[in-house]
mmCIF file of C-alpha atoms in Angstrom:
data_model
loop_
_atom_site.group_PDB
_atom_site.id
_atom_site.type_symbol
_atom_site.label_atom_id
_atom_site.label_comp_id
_atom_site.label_asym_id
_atom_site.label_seq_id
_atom_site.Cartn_x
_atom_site.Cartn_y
_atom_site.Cartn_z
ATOM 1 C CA UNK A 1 -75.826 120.022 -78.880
ATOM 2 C CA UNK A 2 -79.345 119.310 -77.842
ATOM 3 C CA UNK A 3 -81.477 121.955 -75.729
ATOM 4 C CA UNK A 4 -81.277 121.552 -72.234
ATOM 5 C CA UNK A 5 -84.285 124.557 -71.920
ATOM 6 C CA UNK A 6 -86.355 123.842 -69.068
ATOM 7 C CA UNK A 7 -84.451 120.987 -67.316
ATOM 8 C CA UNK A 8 -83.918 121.318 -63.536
ATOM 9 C CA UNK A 9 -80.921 118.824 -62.281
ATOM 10 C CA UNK A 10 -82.177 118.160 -58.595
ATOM 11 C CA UNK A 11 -79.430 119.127 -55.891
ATOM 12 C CA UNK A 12 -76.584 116.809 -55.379
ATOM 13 C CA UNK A 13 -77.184 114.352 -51.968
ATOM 14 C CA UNK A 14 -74.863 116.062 -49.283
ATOM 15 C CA UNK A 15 -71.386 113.987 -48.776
ATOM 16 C CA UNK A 16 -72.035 111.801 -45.684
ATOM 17 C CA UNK A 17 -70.149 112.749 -42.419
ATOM 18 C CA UNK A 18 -67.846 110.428 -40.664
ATOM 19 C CA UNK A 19 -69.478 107.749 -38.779
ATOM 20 C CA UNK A 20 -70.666 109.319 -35.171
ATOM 21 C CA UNK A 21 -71.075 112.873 -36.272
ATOM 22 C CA UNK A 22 -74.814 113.935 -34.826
ATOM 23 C CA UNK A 23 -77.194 115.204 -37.776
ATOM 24 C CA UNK A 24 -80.922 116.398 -37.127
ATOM 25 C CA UNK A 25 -83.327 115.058 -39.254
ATOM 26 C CA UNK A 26 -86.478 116.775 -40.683
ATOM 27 C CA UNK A 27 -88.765 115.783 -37.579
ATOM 28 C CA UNK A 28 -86.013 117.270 -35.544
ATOM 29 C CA UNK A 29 -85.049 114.316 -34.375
ATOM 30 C CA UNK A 30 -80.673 114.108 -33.652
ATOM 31 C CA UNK A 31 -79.481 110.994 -34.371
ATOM 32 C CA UNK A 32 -75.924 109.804 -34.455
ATOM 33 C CA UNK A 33 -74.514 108.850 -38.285
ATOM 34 C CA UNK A 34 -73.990 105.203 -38.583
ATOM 35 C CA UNK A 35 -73.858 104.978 -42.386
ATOM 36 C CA UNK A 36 -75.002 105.018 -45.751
ATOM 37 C CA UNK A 37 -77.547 102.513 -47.858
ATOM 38 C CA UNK A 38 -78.989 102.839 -50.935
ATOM 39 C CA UNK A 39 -79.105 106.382 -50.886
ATOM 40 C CA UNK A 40 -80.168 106.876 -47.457
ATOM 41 C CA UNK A 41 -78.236 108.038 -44.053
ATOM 42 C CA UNK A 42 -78.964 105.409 -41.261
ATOM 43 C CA UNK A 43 -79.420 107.273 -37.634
ATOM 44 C CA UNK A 44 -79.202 105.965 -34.692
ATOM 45 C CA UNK A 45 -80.270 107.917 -31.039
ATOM 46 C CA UNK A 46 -77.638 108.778 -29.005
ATOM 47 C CA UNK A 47 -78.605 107.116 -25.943
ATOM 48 C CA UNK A 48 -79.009 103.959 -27.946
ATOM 49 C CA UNK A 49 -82.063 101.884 -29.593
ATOM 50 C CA UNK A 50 -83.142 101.050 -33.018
ATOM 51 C CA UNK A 51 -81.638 103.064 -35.979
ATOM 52 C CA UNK A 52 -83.905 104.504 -38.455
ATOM 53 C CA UNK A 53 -83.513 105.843 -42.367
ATOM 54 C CA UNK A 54 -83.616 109.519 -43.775
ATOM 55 C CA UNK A 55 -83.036 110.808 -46.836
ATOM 56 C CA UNK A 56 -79.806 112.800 -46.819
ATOM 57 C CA UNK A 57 -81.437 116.046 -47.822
ATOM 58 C CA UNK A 58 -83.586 116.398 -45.526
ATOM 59 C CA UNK A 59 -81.049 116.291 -42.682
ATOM 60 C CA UNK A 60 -78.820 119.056 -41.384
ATOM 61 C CA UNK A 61 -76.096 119.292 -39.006
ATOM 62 C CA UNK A 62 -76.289 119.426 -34.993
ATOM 63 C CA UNK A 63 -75.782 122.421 -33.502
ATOM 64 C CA UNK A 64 -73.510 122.678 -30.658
ATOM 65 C CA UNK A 65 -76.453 122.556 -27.802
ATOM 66 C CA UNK A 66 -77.923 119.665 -29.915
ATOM 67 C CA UNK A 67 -74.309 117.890 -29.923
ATOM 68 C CA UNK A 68 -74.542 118.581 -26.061
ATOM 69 C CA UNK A 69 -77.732 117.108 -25.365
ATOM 70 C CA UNK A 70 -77.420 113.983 -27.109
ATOM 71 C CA UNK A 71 -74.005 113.254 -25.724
ATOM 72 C CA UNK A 72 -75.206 114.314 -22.163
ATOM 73 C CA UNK A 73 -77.941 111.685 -22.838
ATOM 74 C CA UNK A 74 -75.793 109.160 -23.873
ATOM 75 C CA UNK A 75 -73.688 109.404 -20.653
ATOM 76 C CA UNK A 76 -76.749 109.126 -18.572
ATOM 77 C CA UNK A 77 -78.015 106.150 -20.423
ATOM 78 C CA UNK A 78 -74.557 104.217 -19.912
ATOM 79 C CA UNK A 79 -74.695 105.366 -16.277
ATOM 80 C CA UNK A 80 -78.255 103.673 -15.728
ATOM 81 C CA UNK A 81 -76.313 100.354 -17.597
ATOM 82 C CA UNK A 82 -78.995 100.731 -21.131
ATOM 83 C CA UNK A 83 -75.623 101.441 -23.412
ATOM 84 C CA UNK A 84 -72.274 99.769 -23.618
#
């Protein structure tokens, strides 16, 4: 069996969340899960507008207030008519 001295695996990706779960990205950014592509988690803001790419390590999940906010925001936003 050959040596495996020295070799650091890097950490497993995270498993993705279901579609709609709200993650927080590393610029502390919450964006709503809208899927998975070639390795990376595609976010999209809660009150709407364009998605956008992270890697899924360096995400993390919402925390309650965060959850909150974003869906508070995503009311308002469909009250002003800017979401469906």
């Amino acid at each position: 069996m050959p040596c495996m001295c020295g070799l650091i695996r890097p950490p497993e990706p995270p498993e993705p969340p279901a579609v709609g779960t709200h993650v927080v990205d590393a610029w502390d950014r919450v964006g709503e899960f809208r899927g998975e592509w070639a390795g990376f988690w595609n976010l999209r803001p809660p009150a709407g507008g364009r998605e956008w790419s992270v890697r899924p390590e360096d995400t993390r999940p919402a925390s309650p207030e965060q959850c909150l906010r974003a869906k508070a925001a995503r009311a308002n936003a469909r009250s002003r008519g800017e979401v469906l």
